Short mmCIF file of C-alpha atoms in Angstrom, two decimals:
data_model
loop_
_atom_site.label_atom_id
_atom_site.label_comp_id
_atom_site.label_asym_id
_atom_site.label_seq_id
_atom_site.Cartn_x
_atom_site.Cartn_y
_atom_site.Cartn_z
CA UNK A 15 0.00 0.00 0.00
CA UNK A 16 1.42 3.37 -1.02
CA UNK A 17 -0.37 5.66 1.46
CA UNK A 18 1.69 7.47 4.15
CA UNK A 19 1.11 6.35 7.73
CA UNK A 20 -0.08 9.82 8.75
CA UNK A 21 -2.89 9.68 6.20
CA UNK A 22 -3.78 6.08 7.10
CA UNK A 23 -4.17 7.09 10.75
CA UNK A 24 -6.33 10.11 9.89
CA UNK A 25 -8.63 8.10 7.65
CA UNK A 26 -8.74 5.19 10.10
CA UNK A 27 -9.72 7.53 12.94
CA UNK A 28 -12.51 8.97 10.78
CA UNK A 29 -13.82 5.47 9.97
CA UNK A 30 -13.82 4.42 13.62
CA UNK A 31 -15.77 7.56 14.56
CA UNK A 32 -18.44 6.73 11.97
CA UNK A 33 -18.74 3.23 13.38
CA UNK A 34 -18.97 4.43 16.98
CA UNK A 35 -21.69 6.92 15.98
CA UNK A 36 -23.60 4.16 14.19
CA UNK A 37 -23.51 5.92 10.81
CA UNK A 38 -24.61 3.52 8.06
CA UNK A 39 -23.85 5.60 4.97
CA UNK A 40 -20.82 7.83 5.16
CA UNK A 41 -18.44 9.27 2.52
CA UNK A 42 -14.83 8.20 2.24
CA UNK A 43 -13.74 10.41 -0.68
CA UNK A 44 -15.51 13.49 -2.04
CA UNK A 45 -15.31 13.59 -5.84
CA UNK A 46 -15.23 17.35 -6.37
CA UNK A 47 -15.66 18.08 -10.07
CA UNK A 48 -15.53 21.87 -10.50
CA UNK A 49 -15.55 21.79 -14.32
CA UNK A 50 -15.98 19.46 -17.30
CA UNK A 51 -13.77 21.40 -19.73
CA UNK A 52 -10.56 19.61 -20.73
CA UNK A 53 -7.56 20.22 -22.98
CA UNK A 54 -7.64 16.62 -24.25
CA UNK A 55 -10.31 14.54 -25.97
CA UNK A 56 -9.68 10.98 -24.76
CA UNK A 57 -11.35 8.05 -26.50
CA UNK A 58 -12.79 6.54 -23.34
CA UNK A 59 -14.02 9.72 -21.63
CA UNK A 60 -17.66 10.78 -21.52
CA UNK A 61 -17.11 13.92 -19.44
CA UNK A 62 -16.38 16.25 -22.35
CA UNK A 63 -19.51 15.30 -24.31
CA UNK A 64 -21.49 18.18 -22.79
CA UNK A 65 -22.48 21.22 -24.91
CA UNK A 66 -20.26 24.30 -24.88
CA UNK A 67 -22.38 26.26 -22.42
CA UNK A 68 -21.97 23.46 -19.86
CA UNK A 69 -18.24 23.11 -20.54
CA UNK A 70 -17.92 26.83 -19.77
CA UNK A 71 -19.46 26.45 -16.31
CA UNK A 72 -17.36 26.35 -13.13
CA UNK A 73 -17.96 25.72 -9.45
CA UNK A 74 -16.78 28.77 -7.53
CA UNK A 75 -14.37 28.64 -4.60
CA UNK A 76 -17.32 29.22 -2.23
CA UNK A 77 -19.34 26.38 -3.77
CA UNK A 78 -16.37 24.02 -3.52
CA UNK A 79 -15.81 24.85 0.15
CA UNK A 80 -19.49 24.38 0.87
CA UNK A 81 -19.36 20.92 -0.70
CA UNK A 82 -16.24 19.98 1.30
CA UNK A 83 -17.84 21.13 4.56
CA UNK A 84 -21.22 19.60 3.80
CA UNK A 85 -19.81 16.20 2.89
CA UNK A 86 -16.96 16.24 5.45
CA UNK A 87 -15.12 13.28 3.89
CA UNK A 88 -11.47 12.96 5.01
CA UNK A 89 -10.23 12.91 1.40
CA UNK A 90 -11.12 15.01 -1.64
CA UNK A 91 -10.38 13.96 -5.21
CA UNK A 92 -10.55 16.72 -7.82
CA UNK A 93 -11.06 15.17 -11.26
CA UNK A 94 -12.48 16.83 -14.35
CA UNK A 95 -12.25 17.87 -17.04
CA UNK A 96 -8.81 19.30 -16.39
CA UNK A 97 -8.72 21.01 -12.97
CA UNK A 98 -5.69 23.15 -13.80
CA UNK A 99 -7.86 25.06 -16.28
CA UNK A 100 -9.84 26.44 -13.31
CA UNK A 101 -8.51 29.90 -12.40
CA UNK A 102 -9.45 29.47 -8.72
CA UNK A 103 -7.91 26.01 -8.35
CA UNK A 104 -4.93 27.16 -6.21
CA UNK A 105 -7.38 28.87 -3.83
CA UNK A 106 -9.65 25.79 -3.80
CA UNK A 107 -6.74 23.48 -2.98
CA UNK A 108 -5.53 25.83 -0.24
CA UNK A 109 -9.02 25.92 1.28
CA UNK A 110 -9.21 22.14 1.41
CA UNK A 111 -5.75 21.87 2.98
CA UNK A 112 -6.73 24.50 5.57
CA UNK A 113 -9.53 22.13 6.59
CA UNK A 114 -6.92 19.34 6.98
CA UNK A 115 -8.47 17.23 4.25
CA UNK A 116 -6.25 15.16 1.97
CA UNK A 117 -6.65 16.38 -1.60
CA UNK A 118 -5.74 14.49 -4.77
CA UNK A 119 -5.54 16.95 -7.66
CA UNK A 120 -6.07 14.80 -10.77
CA UNK A 121 -4.42 16.22 -13.87
CA UNK A 122 -3.16 15.19 -17.30
CA UNK A 123 -0.14 17.39 -16.40
CA UNK A 124 -0.08 19.37 -19.66
CA UNK A 125 -0.36 22.61 -17.66
CA UNK A 126 1.49 21.53 -14.53
CA UNK A 127 4.89 22.93 -15.49
CA UNK A 128 3.30 26.34 -16.10
CA UNK A 129 1.12 26.31 -12.97
CA UNK A 130 3.20 24.42 -10.41
CA UNK A 131 4.45 27.56 -8.61
CA UNK A 132 0.81 28.35 -7.75
CA UNK A 133 0.97 25.48 -5.23
CA UNK A 134 2.99 24.75 -2.10
CA UNK A 135 4.14 21.25 -1.11
CA UNK A 136 2.04 19.85 1.73
CA UNK A 137 1.41 16.40 3.24
CA UNK A 138 -2.24 17.09 2.44
CA UNK A 139 -1.69 17.68 -1.31
CA UNK A 140 -1.00 15.05 -3.95
CA UNK A 141 -0.75 15.58 -7.69
CA UNK A 142 -2.45 12.52 -9.20
CA UNK A 143 -1.11 12.46 -12.74
CA UNK A 144 -2.97 10.55 -15.42
CA UNK A 145 -0.89 7.92 -17.26
CA UNK A 146 -2.59 5.05 -19.08
CA UNK A 147 0.51 2.96 -19.60
CA UNK A 148 3.78 3.48 -21.42
CA UNK A 149 4.31 6.06 -24.17
CA UNK A 150 2.58 4.42 -27.12
CA UNK A 151 -0.33 3.16 -25.04
CA UNK A 152 -0.89 6.42 -23.19
CA UNK A 153 -0.69 8.68 -26.23
CA UNK A 154 -3.14 6.42 -28.06
CA UNK A 155 -5.50 6.52 -25.07
CA UNK A 156 -5.53 10.33 -24.94
CA UNK A 157 -5.58 10.61 -28.74
CA UNK A 158 -2.58 12.94 -28.90
CA UNK A 159 1.13 12.32 -29.41
CA UNK A 160 3.71 13.67 -26.99
CA UNK A 161 1.44 13.74 -23.93
CA UNK A 162 3.30 10.90 -22.17
CA UNK A 163 6.64 12.70 -22.38
CA UNK A 164 5.16 15.95 -21.08
CA UNK A 165 3.47 14.12 -18.19
CA UNK A 166 6.70 12.37 -17.21
CA UNK A 167 8.55 15.70 -17.34
CA UNK A 168 5.89 17.18 -15.03
CA UNK A 169 6.17 14.23 -12.63
CA UNK A 170 9.92 14.70 -12.32
CA UNK A 171 9.48 18.44 -11.81
CA UNK A 172 6.84 18.02 -9.09
CA UNK A 173 8.95 15.42 -7.27
CA UNK A 174 12.02 17.69 -7.43
CA UNK A 175 10.00 20.45 -5.75
CA UNK A 176 8.92 18.18 -2.89
CA UNK A 177 5.32 17.45 -3.90
CA UNK A 178 3.55 14.18 -3.27
CA UNK A 179 2.91 12.56 -6.66
CA UNK A 180 0.91 9.51 -7.67
CA UNK A 181 -0.03 8.18 -11.10
CA UNK A 182 -3.58 7.24 -12.06
CA UNK A 183 -3.75 4.47 -14.67
CA UNK A 184 -7.01 3.41 -16.31
CA UNK A 185 -6.87 0.00 -18.00
CA UNK A 186 -8.66 -0.62 -21.28
CA UNK A 187 -9.24 -3.48 -23.70
CA UNK A 188 -6.08 -5.04 -25.11
CA UNK A 189 -3.94 -4.71 -21.99
CA UNK A 190 -1.61 -7.59 -21.09
CA UNK A 191 -0.11 -8.39 -17.68
CA UNK A 192 3.34 -7.82 -19.15
CA UNK A 193 2.41 -4.34 -20.39
CA UNK A 194 0.95 -3.32 -17.03
CA UNK A 195 3.91 -4.78 -15.13
CA UNK A 196 6.32 -2.82 -17.33
CA UNK A 197 4.36 0.35 -16.63
CA UNK A 198 4.28 -0.22 -12.86
CA UNK A 199 8.03 -0.90 -12.86
CA UNK A 200 8.55 2.38 -14.71
CA UNK A 201 6.27 4.31 -12.33
CA UNK A 202 8.18 2.99 -9.31
CA UNK A 203 11.49 3.94 -10.98
CA UNK A 204 10.17 7.49 -11.45
CA UNK A 205 9.79 7.65 -7.68
CA UNK A 206 6.06 8.33 -7.42
CA UNK A 207 4.41 7.63 -4.10
CA UNK A 208 1.98 5.08 -5.52
CA UNK A 209 -0.07 4.07 -8.53
CA UNK A 210 -3.83 3.81 -8.88
CA UNK A 211 -4.87 1.14 -11.38
CA UNK A 212 -8.47 0.36 -12.19
CA UNK A 213 -10.56 -0.80 -15.14
CA UNK A 214 -12.18 1.93 -17.22
CA UNK A 215 -15.93 2.47 -16.92
CA UNK A 216 -17.95 2.29 -20.14
CA UNK A 217 -19.33 5.81 -20.29
CA UNK A 218 -22.39 5.80 -22.52
CA UNK A 219 -21.27 9.07 -24.12
CA UNK A 220 -17.65 8.04 -24.70
CA UNK A 221 -16.71 8.37 -28.39
CA UNK A 222 -15.30 4.82 -28.51
CA UNK A 223 -17.20 1.99 -26.83
CA UNK A 224 -14.98 -0.93 -27.85
CA UNK A 225 -12.12 0.12 -25.54
CA UNK A 226 -13.70 -1.01 -22.25
CA UNK A 227 -12.90 -4.29 -20.49
CA UNK A 228 -15.68 -6.65 -19.41
CA UNK A 229 -15.70 -7.64 -15.74
CA UNK A 230 -14.64 -11.28 -16.28
CA UNK A 231 -11.76 -10.17 -18.50
CA UNK A 232 -10.81 -7.63 -15.83
CA UNK A 233 -10.43 -10.37 -13.23
CA UNK A 234 -8.31 -12.49 -15.56
CA UNK A 235 -6.10 -9.49 -16.37
CA UNK A 236 -5.53 -8.55 -12.74
CA UNK A 237 -4.76 -12.13 -11.77
CA UNK A 238 -2.15 -12.13 -14.50
CA UNK A 239 -0.69 -8.83 -13.28
CA UNK A 240 -0.47 -9.97 -9.66
CA UNK A 241 0.88 -13.40 -10.58
CA UNK A 242 3.61 -11.78 -12.65
CA UNK A 243 4.38 -9.40 -9.81
CA UNK A 244 4.87 -12.31 -7.41
CA UNK A 245 7.01 -14.19 -9.93
CA UNK A 246 9.24 -11.16 -10.49
CA UNK A 247 9.21 -10.35 -6.74
CA UNK A 248 7.98 -6.82 -7.37
CA UNK A 249 6.94 -4.46 -4.56
CA UNK A 250 4.65 -2.13 -6.47
CA UNK A 251 3.18 0.64 -4.33
CA UNK A 252 -0.52 0.65 -5.16
CA UNK A 253 -2.92 3.26 -3.86
CA UNK A 254 -5.62 0.74 -2.98
CA UNK A 255 -6.72 -1.38 -0.05
CA UNK A 256 -5.58 -5.01 -0.10
CA UNK A 257 -9.15 -6.28 -0.30
CA UNK A 258 -10.01 -4.09 -3.29
CA UNK A 259 -7.04 -5.58 -5.14
CA UNK A 260 -8.26 -9.03 -4.10
CA UNK A 261 -11.70 -8.10 -5.46
CA UNK A 262 -10.18 -7.11 -8.82
CA UNK A 263 -8.59 -10.56 -8.95
CA UNK A 264 -12.01 -12.20 -8.60
CA UNK A 265 -11.65 -13.34 -4.99
CA UNK A 266 -14.19 -11.15 -3.19
CA UNK A 267 -17.93 -10.86 -3.78
CA UNK A 268 -18.74 -7.19 -3.24
CA UNK A 269 -21.67 -4.89 -3.87
CA UNK A 270 -21.12 -1.28 -4.87
CA UNK A 271 -21.04 1.40 -2.17
CA UNK A 272 -21.70 4.50 -4.30
CA UNK A 273 -22.25 6.86 -1.35
CA UNK A 274 -18.65 6.18 -0.32
CA UNK A 275 -17.43 8.45 -3.15
CA UNK A 276 -20.15 11.08 -3.66
CA UNK A 277 -19.79 13.55 -6.52
CA UNK A 278 -20.43 17.30 -6.52
CA UNK A 279 -20.23 19.02 -9.91
CA UNK A 280 -21.70 22.01 -11.75
CA UNK A 281 -25.16 20.37 -11.84
CA UNK A 282 -25.30 19.51 -8.12
CA UNK A 283 -24.77 16.26 -6.20
CA UNK A 284 -24.74 13.53 -8.85
CA UNK A 285 -26.95 10.47 -8.39
CA UNK A 286 -25.80 7.82 -7.68
CA UNK A 287 -22.08 8.22 -8.42
CA UNK A 288 -19.31 9.85 -10.43
CA UNK A 289 -19.78 7.50 -13.40
CA UNK A 290 -23.53 7.63 -14.14
CA UNK A 291 -24.43 11.07 -15.46
CA UNK A 292 -28.09 10.67 -16.45
CA UNK A 293 -29.68 9.63 -13.15
CA UNK A 294 -30.42 13.10 -11.77
CA UNK A 295 -28.95 15.44 -9.17
CA UNK A 296 -29.61 16.43 -5.57
CA UNK A 297 -29.42 19.97 -4.17
CA UNK A 298 -27.53 18.92 -1.03
CA UNK A 299 -25.43 16.04 0.26
CA UNK A 300 -28.17 15.14 2.75
CA UNK A 301 -30.72 15.02 -0.06
CA UNK A 302 -28.34 12.79 -2.04
CA UNK A 303 -28.14 10.32 0.85
CA UNK A 304 -31.83 10.42 1.74
CA UNK A 305 -33.51 10.54 -1.68
CA UNK A 306 -31.32 8.45 -3.97
CA UNK A 307 -32.85 5.00 -4.64
CA UNK A 308 -29.59 3.19 -3.90
CA UNK A 309 -31.22 -0.22 -4.36
CA UNK A 310 -31.57 0.51 -8.09
CA UNK A 311 -27.80 0.52 -8.63
CA UNK A 312 -24.93 -1.92 -8.50
CA UNK A 313 -23.59 -4.75 -10.66
CA UNK A 314 -26.62 -7.01 -10.26
CA UNK A 315 -29.25 -4.28 -10.03
CA UNK A 316 -28.76 -2.11 -13.09
CA UNK A 317 -27.55 -2.94 -16.61
CA UNK A 318 -25.58 0.33 -16.68
CA UNK A 319 -23.53 -0.97 -13.74
CA UNK A 320 -23.16 -4.54 -15.01
CA UNK A 321 -19.48 -4.39 -15.99
CA UNK A 322 -18.30 -1.84 -13.43
CA UNK A 323 -15.47 -2.69 -11.02
CA UNK A 324 -14.26 0.89 -10.56
CA UNK A 325 -12.58 1.93 -7.33
CA UNK A 326 -15.01 4.83 -6.84
CA UNK A 327 -17.74 2.22 -6.28
CA UNK A 328 -15.92 -0.71 -4.71
CA UNK A 329 -12.96 0.68 -2.78
CA UNK A 330 -15.30 1.93 -0.04
CA UNK A 331 -16.87 -1.53 0.09
CA UNK A 332 -13.44 -3.09 0.53
CA UNK A 333 -12.59 -0.60 3.28
CA UNK A 334 -15.84 -1.46 5.07
CA UNK A 335 -14.97 -5.15 4.76
CA UNK A 336 -11.52 -4.40 6.19
CA UNK A 337 -13.13 -2.92 9.30
CA UNK A 338 -15.38 -5.96 9.72
CA UNK A 339 -12.68 -8.55 8.96
CA UNK A 340 -9.25 -7.10 9.84
CA UNK A 341 -7.55 -10.50 9.86
CA UNK A 342 -8.75 -11.28 6.35
CA UNK A 343 -7.46 -7.89 5.21
CA UNK A 344 -4.11 -8.45 6.93
CA UNK A 345 -3.65 -11.83 5.23
CA UNK A 346 -4.55 -10.31 1.85
CA UNK A 347 -2.06 -7.52 2.49
CA UNK A 348 0.76 -9.90 3.46
CA UNK A 349 0.17 -12.55 0.80
CA UNK A 350 -1.21 -10.39 -1.96
CA UNK A 351 -4.26 -11.27 -4.07
CA UNK A 352 -4.86 -14.94 -4.78
CA UNK A 353 -4.03 -15.69 -8.42
CA UNK A 354 -5.19 -19.30 -8.78
CA UNK A 355 -8.25 -21.37 -7.95
CA UNK A 356 -11.90 -20.59 -8.61
CA UNK A 357 -13.17 -17.04 -8.79
CA UNK A 358 -16.31 -15.89 -7.04
CA UNK A 359 -19.44 -16.42 -9.09
CA UNK A 360 -20.56 -13.63 -11.39
CA UNK A 361 -23.65 -11.88 -9.94
CA UNK A 362 -26.96 -12.88 -11.47
CA UNK A 363 -28.57 -9.78 -12.99
CA UNK A 364 -31.78 -9.02 -11.13
CA UNK A 365 -33.23 -7.17 -14.10
CA UNK A 366 -32.89 -10.33 -16.21
CA UNK A 367 -34.60 -12.39 -13.52
CA UNK A 368 -37.41 -9.84 -13.36
CA UNK A 369 -37.86 -10.06 -17.12
CA UNK A 370 -38.01 -13.86 -16.97
CA UNK A 371 -40.64 -13.73 -14.23
CA UNK A 372 -42.77 -11.11 -15.94
CA UNK A 373 -46.33 -12.24 -16.70
CA UNK A 374 -46.71 -13.33 -20.27
CA UNK A 375 -49.19 -11.81 -22.65
CA UNK A 376 -52.03 -14.08 -23.79
CA UNK A 377 -50.55 -14.05 -27.27
CA UNK A 378 -47.28 -15.50 -25.88
CA UNK A 379 -48.96 -18.52 -24.23
CA UNK A 380 -48.89 -21.64 -26.33
CA UNK A 381 -52.32 -23.26 -26.86
CA UNK A 382 -52.51 -27.03 -26.80
CA UNK A 383 -55.53 -28.65 -28.38
CA UNK A 384 -56.76 -31.75 -26.59
CA UNK A 385 -58.96 -34.25 -28.42
CA UNK A 386 -61.56 -35.89 -26.23
#
């Protein structure tokens, strides 16, 4: 695990407080999305599909601070769009740090060299730089040549100035364990604190739909990655809980915990999560928790969620499982994910079962003639 002890203690203390207070639904990470505008047009992204008037909208500093206070999660992730395009981003980051929240500023790093002096190194601030593999793979993913080299240059610059830096890698169709292992080796050589690796979510509005990995293929891929890591005796620093990694390898049967990573963007509080953009919005975090029909979502409950194994839905579930079963989590942490033997069964889609049980129309009922 690539998270500093100080941050682990802060988050662990927060989790224990929620348990002692008997809170059933609590946030772990606030996904604060202050704009959709980006300076790239990636093949697998559905965030930039909005019309120009929406892409021009921004959450103000005051609105961002209100969301941070209202949600009160111990960590804040700022995705996009490209956050560094936001003129108030340095002020927003400073406001979050002042509240002693851990902030991950997610960026493609194209503007980081120009804007880096707007920020001050802090144990509460991490630049999470987007890299989808090695040079050829990453540049193909973002649909622009030269982006990998500029991102690596920005990583080295940020590290030289004393910033915490992680890389955020989204895996798509066509990945091999060898490719991912090569990338993780390279990321560790760069000296980043940790890497986030997770399968891409099939945004309905993404320009290319054939790039996303199906859930069963995801499990096979991650087993291959972890098996290769054990064979090569690698110590990759991954920014995930041990049980989430075990889930990716097909060894844990989890349901989504979408309220664990609530999203606030220019439209409001997004129902039910960061990845589904057409399910409506709430005016407040409390309204999001109270009025969202959570039972409608999750791998077995909604066809839109069927292939999702994203960390914004399942990392909070794994953390909750860690609290309930610390010994299981410790064993998974020490041994690493299991890479052989049977996987957990794929969930049976409830919508398919409902369709099969639906009353038939009279015209669908076969008539048998009986001669007497």
